[in-house]
């Protein structure tokens, strides 16, 4: 893979520089797994984008564009989305409690603040919470899930986490017996996937069992392919779990209920726990599509498999990435394993109380009749409507361009179009020791300022090329980006025909 | 160890309950390292304290006391310490930027908020930062360190972390090559120690090389003892690093400059990197004691050893534990190892922006002449003065009690007195399969409501018994606690004489 090669080259260059010195901690004696971590969403193209931005700012750039459009990461506020007033008032008021006396703040905000603080040590967000999180926030999560699914949720099955990422990492850490087994622990992950999974699996010396998503079928999971992947790697690892990202990152897919049923059946037959990354559950755009939680579908099937469902305050309509709120509902767990999971978390103290409060706002927002409700509802709807329009715009644009095709952006915040690259471009990329889609993305960045992530950073069927773009730039900006991208693409085809 | 035994007993009980069901994820196939994690600061006594609190609240308790005093954890605000106005105004205003128009907020607060937000994506604390943190906050950390030590600090050597804990975990993860070496990676840790270290070392399948702190010498490090510990375990592991906690947790010690020099010399000779847990650097109480950073002393010695220094916004005078701010300065690192460290962090996205801002406030507080300065200085000084008085009170009380002796509480937030337990009490404890100091602490909790942590949770020389108490309860409360503890202790001696 190009980026790995590039990293190794860079490392060698650095090595030569530092060879004269002897280091206690060095490339040969550090954690060797760290070398295998890849995280394209923040990879070399993003670093290059930052450099270009600095050049543009300093006036030292000779680029024909005046700004970089960062469509590489699902970072809503960074691309101009405004935070919801309600979230910010609750968090500000929890932080500076003298604001409880401010006439500016609505009563329901103040009531929520008082309730939350009554569950904090010393009524302060500066106190640690239980490792699993503030009790009332866990209860609110359970109420939200119960209402979403129409089946009970036990607040003691919920732990608040630092974003969904740390939830995923904790669950993987729990089931990873690589250090004592004769084989590494295996985890089925989708390809393309959000690189948190490959990165964490590499860091933990686990084994990724890669199953391809079915691009011809709107990126649903194909059970035959799951079986193929598992059979292929069974001798290399001890299979433990299957990860499903729904709605999909980077694919923008939304799984049908039928597909989810098949997956659960497969997990049951193969003895795999289910890790359901459901952070985009509020982001559904396609007509007729709906979010079905794995928990609910499993319940309908009358099954009880170990299931961890991850949620976040970073996505949805709120997009509060920087606050690092998240929760994990972990059900059907053996009681003694649950006790150990909580003990493992206890050594990490607790996650940010203000992040926990952000998560609480997501699961327990204003209700009709509350003073904040109208503003909250209008802000929320405006963002979701805008995302819906942008999802449509992105897919339609990509499908209007020769040598490019995209599934509908049914959910999440991304399009993942396939690009048919000319042979000449592929050859030039290979000559430069680059993945062809990285070569394409690098050209796009240098010529238009648009920063996307090549499909090779997420994985794809060999010989196919893709890229991921977020649909987050504001509508006018996204239109401009689509226009620029189209012009670039046509020229690229022309140049390499 | 009792708590381990108790855990295993509990687990067996749970096992019997759940034996009828078959679980995919079970005690035999999960991460076996997790079973070895112990975290006494949040252990069984703390759970029992919570139960008693609930009984007291519900009026179903038959206790002779009316409240539980939680002296088990360094959780400042939970024991009544008030947050500093400046911190809370900056964070609230960063969160709800409409407060920039409020006449209530001082100008220097508003200036800081504007500066910080100008470094945030979309001017929002809801955007991700670089994995290493917001650039301006890293710069402020470097300026703080440079001023503290009188030697330069490079902001690119600094990463912001989720409290100091996640910094420690990241550094240990980086140097841990247990999964590919023939022996586990060894880390020298003090005994007694803050259990984050043993817990993380257990989780990561590393090897703890335990060195005893010198109680007879105010808990300084004894180099002969370091050598003994290292020689003893050298064949069992690959020694990688030495952890020093200064000021000390749980010991309340402050290391002399001479002692730090000896330690650095030892690390140099033995080829160990240094992990300096310096989160209590603002908490110095003893006349004549001073905080000397490992970085500064190493610089004075003309040495350049890999050094990670950890700092936090949770301790000091601010005590903002729940905000989870922290930084790690990692110096003298081989450039390619540093690049890998940053790549490893990148897969974790970033830590809480509001936690980063809390850390920024610690390292870049108001200056004389700023509108906030007087209030800031008076709040800060009042807290540090109060801690100083409480440090004195605690040590004096313990030294006035028969069969108890304490070193001066020179720094940090804890006293760690030794208790001489009567033989009869030790026997009864052993009969009940408890550590004797756990037995003592449990009795104390049940009879007085005072929740402390037995020395066995931190480690101690076999045959000696201790407990850790924080000095955080407010002065009146601490006096009451000391009185109750004294009465209990005398009665305990009487009962078991």
PDB file of N, CA and C in Angstrom, chain A residues 151-152 157 261 263-265 267-269 271-274 294-308 330-335, chain B residues 17-18 20-26:
ATOM      1  N   UNK A 151     -38.602  -1.632  22.952  1.00  0.00           N
ATOM      2  CA  UNK A 151     -38.312  -2.721  23.892  1.00  0.00           C
ATOM      3  C   UNK A 151     -37.455  -2.161  25.023  1.00  0.00           C
ATOM      4  N   UNK A 152     -37.485  -2.828  26.185  1.00  0.00           N
ATOM      5  CA  UNK A 152     -36.791  -2.242  27.335  1.00  0.00           C
ATOM      6  C   UNK A 152     -35.283  -2.145  27.136  1.00  0.00           C
ATOM      7  N   UNK A 157     -26.718  -1.490  31.540  1.00  0.00           N
ATOM      8  CA  UNK A 157     -26.021  -2.053  30.374  1.00  0.00           C
ATOM      9  C   UNK A 157     -25.315  -0.971  29.569  1.00  0.00           C
ATOM     10  N   UNK A 261     -31.277  -9.105   9.562  1.00  0.00           N
ATOM     11  CA  UNK A 261     -31.696 -10.433  10.046  1.00  0.00           C
ATOM     12  C   UNK A 261     -30.717 -11.516   9.605  1.00  0.00           C
ATOM     13  N   UNK A 263     -27.641 -11.183   8.860  1.00  0.00           N
ATOM     14  CA  UNK A 263     -26.352 -11.013   9.547  1.00  0.00           C
ATOM     15  C   UNK A 263     -26.423 -11.594  10.957  1.00  0.00           C
ATOM     16  N   UNK A 264     -27.517 -11.318  11.639  1.00  0.00           N
ATOM     17  CA  UNK A 264     -27.669 -11.820  13.009  1.00  0.00           C
ATOM     18  C   UNK A 264     -27.690 -13.355  12.997  1.00  0.00           C
ATOM     19  N   UNK A 265     -28.406 -13.902  12.020  1.00  0.00           N
ATOM     20  CA  UNK A 265     -28.466 -15.359  11.886  1.00  0.00           C
ATOM     21  C   UNK A 265     -27.049 -15.921  11.671  1.00  0.00           C
ATOM     22  N   UNK A 267     -24.208 -14.518  12.556  1.00  0.00           N
ATOM     23  CA  UNK A 267     -23.424 -14.362  13.794  1.00  0.00           C
ATOM     24  C   UNK A 267     -23.774 -15.466  14.783  1.00  0.00           C
ATOM     25  N   UNK A 268     -25.069 -15.766  14.868  1.00  0.00           N
ATOM     26  CA  UNK A 268     -25.534 -16.813  15.780  1.00  0.00           C
ATOM     27  C   UNK A 268     -24.915 -18.158  15.382  1.00  0.00           C
ATOM     28  N   UNK A 269     -25.003 -18.482  14.096  1.00  0.00           N
ATOM     29  CA  UNK A 269     -24.488 -19.775  13.621  1.00  0.00           C
ATOM     30  C   UNK A 269     -22.983 -19.904  13.828  1.00  0.00           C
ATOM     31  N   UNK A 271     -21.161 -18.217  16.048  1.00  0.00           N
ATOM     32  CA  UNK A 271     -20.684 -17.938  17.403  1.00  0.00           C
ATOM     33  C   UNK A 271     -19.869 -16.655  17.489  1.00  0.00           C
ATOM     34  N   UNK A 272     -20.395 -15.605  16.878  1.00  0.00           N
ATOM     35  CA  UNK A 272     -19.699 -14.314  16.895  1.00  0.00           C
ATOM     36  C   UNK A 272     -20.518 -13.304  17.676  1.00  0.00           C
ATOM     37  N   UNK A 273     -19.856 -12.521  18.508  1.00  0.00           N
ATOM     38  CA  UNK A 273     -20.594 -11.406  19.095  1.00  0.00           C
ATOM     39  C   UNK A 273     -20.718 -10.303  18.046  1.00  0.00           C
ATOM     40  N   UNK A 274     -21.672  -9.407  18.251  1.00  0.00           N
ATOM     41  CA  UNK A 274     -21.946  -8.372  17.249  1.00  0.00           C
ATOM     42  C   UNK A 274     -21.533  -7.011  17.792  1.00  0.00           C
ATOM     43  N   UNK A 294     -29.662  -3.143  15.493  1.00  0.00           N
ATOM     44  CA  UNK A 294     -29.425  -4.578  15.631  1.00  0.00           C
ATOM     45  C   UNK A 294     -30.150  -5.130  16.858  1.00  0.00           C
ATOM     46  N   UNK A 295     -30.221  -4.317  17.897  1.00  0.00           N
ATOM     47  CA  UNK A 295     -30.881  -4.782  19.115  1.00  0.00           C
ATOM     48  C   UNK A 295     -32.349  -5.124  18.845  1.00  0.00           C
ATOM     49  N   UNK A 296     -33.012  -4.201  18.164  1.00  0.00           N
ATOM     50  CA  UNK A 296     -34.434  -4.398  17.914  1.00  0.00           C
ATOM     51  C   UNK A 296     -34.671  -5.614  17.011  1.00  0.00           C
ATOM     52  N   UNK A 297     -33.894  -5.725  15.961  1.00  0.00           N
ATOM     53  CA  UNK A 297     -34.091  -6.836  15.025  1.00  0.00           C
ATOM     54  C   UNK A 297     -33.796  -8.171  15.726  1.00  0.00           C
ATOM     55  N   UNK A 298     -32.737  -8.166  16.534  1.00  0.00           N
ATOM     56  CA  UNK A 298     -32.408  -9.385  17.280  1.00  0.00           C
ATOM     57  C   UNK A 298     -33.553  -9.782  18.213  1.00  0.00           C
ATOM     58  N   UNK A 299     -34.127  -8.776  18.848  1.00  0.00           N
ATOM     59  CA  UNK A 299     -35.261  -9.026  19.738  1.00  0.00           C
ATOM     60  C   UNK A 299     -36.434  -9.621  18.965  1.00  0.00           C
ATOM     61  N   UNK A 300     -36.697  -9.072  17.797  1.00  0.00           N
ATOM     62  CA  UNK A 300     -37.799  -9.594  16.968  1.00  0.00           C
ATOM     63  C   UNK A 300     -37.559 -11.045  16.567  1.00  0.00           C
ATOM     64  N   UNK A 301     -36.278 -11.383  16.407  1.00  0.00           N
ATOM     65  CA  UNK A 301     -35.937 -12.757  16.014  1.00  0.00           C
ATOM     66  C   UNK A 301     -35.927 -13.699  17.220  1.00  0.00           C
ATOM     67  N   UNK A 302     -36.105 -13.126  18.420  1.00  0.00           N
ATOM     68  CA  UNK A 302     -36.104 -13.955  19.628  1.00  0.00           C
ATOM     69  C   UNK A 302     -34.728 -14.463  20.011  1.00  0.00           C
ATOM     70  N   UNK A 303     -33.671 -13.764  19.565  1.00  0.00           N
ATOM     71  CA  UNK A 303     -32.303 -14.208  19.860  1.00  0.00           C
ATOM     72  C   UNK A 303     -31.655 -13.325  20.926  1.00  0.00           C
ATOM     73  N   UNK A 304     -30.669 -13.885  21.588  1.00  0.00           N
ATOM     74  CA  UNK A 304     -29.939 -13.125  22.614  1.00  0.00           C
ATOM     75  C   UNK A 304     -28.441 -13.329  22.448  1.00  0.00           C
ATOM     76  N   UNK A 305     -27.872 -12.621  21.515  1.00  0.00           N
ATOM     77  CA  UNK A 305     -26.426 -12.713  21.284  1.00  0.00           C
ATOM     78  C   UNK A 305     -25.769 -11.506  21.934  1.00  0.00           C
ATOM     79  N   UNK A 306     -24.552 -11.686  22.384  1.00  0.00           N
ATOM     80  CA  UNK A 306     -23.805 -10.547  22.907  1.00  0.00           C
ATOM     81  C   UNK A 306     -23.722  -9.468  21.834  1.00  0.00           C
ATOM     82  N   UNK A 307     -24.129  -8.269  22.202  1.00  0.00           N
ATOM     83  CA  UNK A 307     -24.184  -7.170  21.235  1.00  0.00           C
ATOM     84  C   UNK A 307     -23.712  -5.892  21.902  1.00  0.00           C
ATOM     85  N   UNK A 308     -22.753  -5.234  21.263  1.00  0.00           N
ATOM     86  CA  UNK A 308     -22.360  -3.889  21.692  1.00  0.00           C
ATOM     87  C   UNK A 308     -22.811  -2.925  20.614  1.00  0.00           C
ATOM     88  N   UNK A 330     -24.222  -2.543  25.936  1.00  0.00           N
ATOM     89  CA  UNK A 330     -23.571  -3.860  25.830  1.00  0.00           C
ATOM     90  C   UNK A 330     -24.542  -4.859  26.452  1.00  0.00           C
ATOM     91  N   UNK A 331     -25.213  -5.639  25.618  1.00  0.00           N
ATOM     92  CA  UNK A 331     -26.277  -6.501  26.165  1.00  0.00           C
ATOM     93  C   UNK A 331     -25.976  -7.988  26.011  1.00  0.00           C
ATOM     94  N   UNK A 332     -26.769  -8.744  26.747  1.00  0.00           N
ATOM     95  CA  UNK A 332     -26.665 -10.216  26.744  1.00  0.00           C
ATOM     96  C   UNK A 332     -25.297 -10.710  27.192  1.00  0.00           C
ATOM     97  N   UNK A 333     -24.683  -9.935  28.034  1.00  0.00           N
ATOM     98  CA  UNK A 333     -23.327 -10.258  28.464  1.00  0.00           C
ATOM     99  C   UNK A 333     -23.380 -11.185  29.676  1.00  0.00           C
ATOM    100  N   UNK A 334     -22.473 -12.124  29.727  1.00  0.00           N
ATOM    101  CA  UNK A 334     -22.330 -12.965  30.913  1.00  0.00           C
ATOM    102  C   UNK A 334     -22.049 -12.033  32.098  1.00  0.00           C
ATOM    103  N   UNK A 335     -22.777 -12.195  33.198  1.00  0.00           N
ATOM    104  CA  UNK A 335     -22.620 -11.228  34.301  1.00  0.00           C
ATOM    105  C   UNK A 335     -21.188 -11.043  34.769  1.00  0.00           C
TER     106      UNK A 335
ATOM    107  N   UNK B  17     -24.607 -18.694  38.745  1.00  0.00           N
ATOM    108  CA  UNK B  17     -25.896 -18.160  38.305  1.00  0.00           C
ATOM    109  C   UNK B  17     -26.078 -18.314  36.799  1.00  0.00           C
ATOM    110  N   UNK B  18     -24.981 -18.123  36.070  1.00  0.00           N
ATOM    111  CA  UNK B  18     -25.151 -18.016  34.624  1.00  0.00           C
ATOM    112  C   UNK B  18     -24.732 -19.288  33.905  1.00  0.00           C
ATOM    113  N   UNK B  20     -26.237 -21.932  33.406  1.00  0.00           N
ATOM    114  CA  UNK B  20     -27.276 -22.562  32.605  1.00  0.00           C
ATOM    115  C   UNK B  20     -27.266 -22.031  31.165  1.00  0.00           C
ATOM    116  N   UNK B  21     -26.756 -20.796  30.982  1.00  0.00           N
ATOM    117  CA  UNK B  21     -26.745 -20.202  29.654  1.00  0.00           C
ATOM    118  C   UNK B  21     -25.378 -20.396  29.010  1.00  0.00           C
ATOM    119  N   UNK B  22     -25.331 -20.467  27.710  1.00  0.00           N
ATOM    120  CA  UNK B  22     -24.001 -20.521  27.089  1.00  0.00           C
ATOM    121  C   UNK B  22     -23.720 -19.180  26.433  1.00  0.00           C
ATOM    122  N   UNK B  23     -22.552 -18.692  26.687  1.00  0.00           N
ATOM    123  CA  UNK B  23     -22.190 -17.368  26.206  1.00  0.00           C
ATOM    124  C   UNK B  23     -21.083 -17.469  25.160  1.00  0.00           C
ATOM    125  N   UNK B  24     -21.207 -16.631  24.144  1.00  0.00           N
ATOM    126  CA  UNK B  24     -20.142 -16.544  23.147  1.00  0.00           C
ATOM    127  C   UNK B  24     -18.901 -15.936  23.795  1.00  0.00           C
ATOM    128  N   UNK B  25     -19.135 -14.852  24.517  1.00  0.00           N
ATOM    129  CA  UNK B  25     -18.040 -14.156  25.200  1.00  0.00           C
ATOM    130  C   UNK B  25     -18.084 -14.600  26.652  1.00  0.00           C
ATOM    131  N   UNK B  26     -17.051 -15.276  27.116  1.00  0.00           N
ATOM    132  CA  UNK B  26     -17.100 -15.780  28.486  1.00  0.00           C
ATOM    133  C   UNK B  26     -15.747 -15.673  29.160  1.00  0.00           C
TER     134      UNK B  26
END
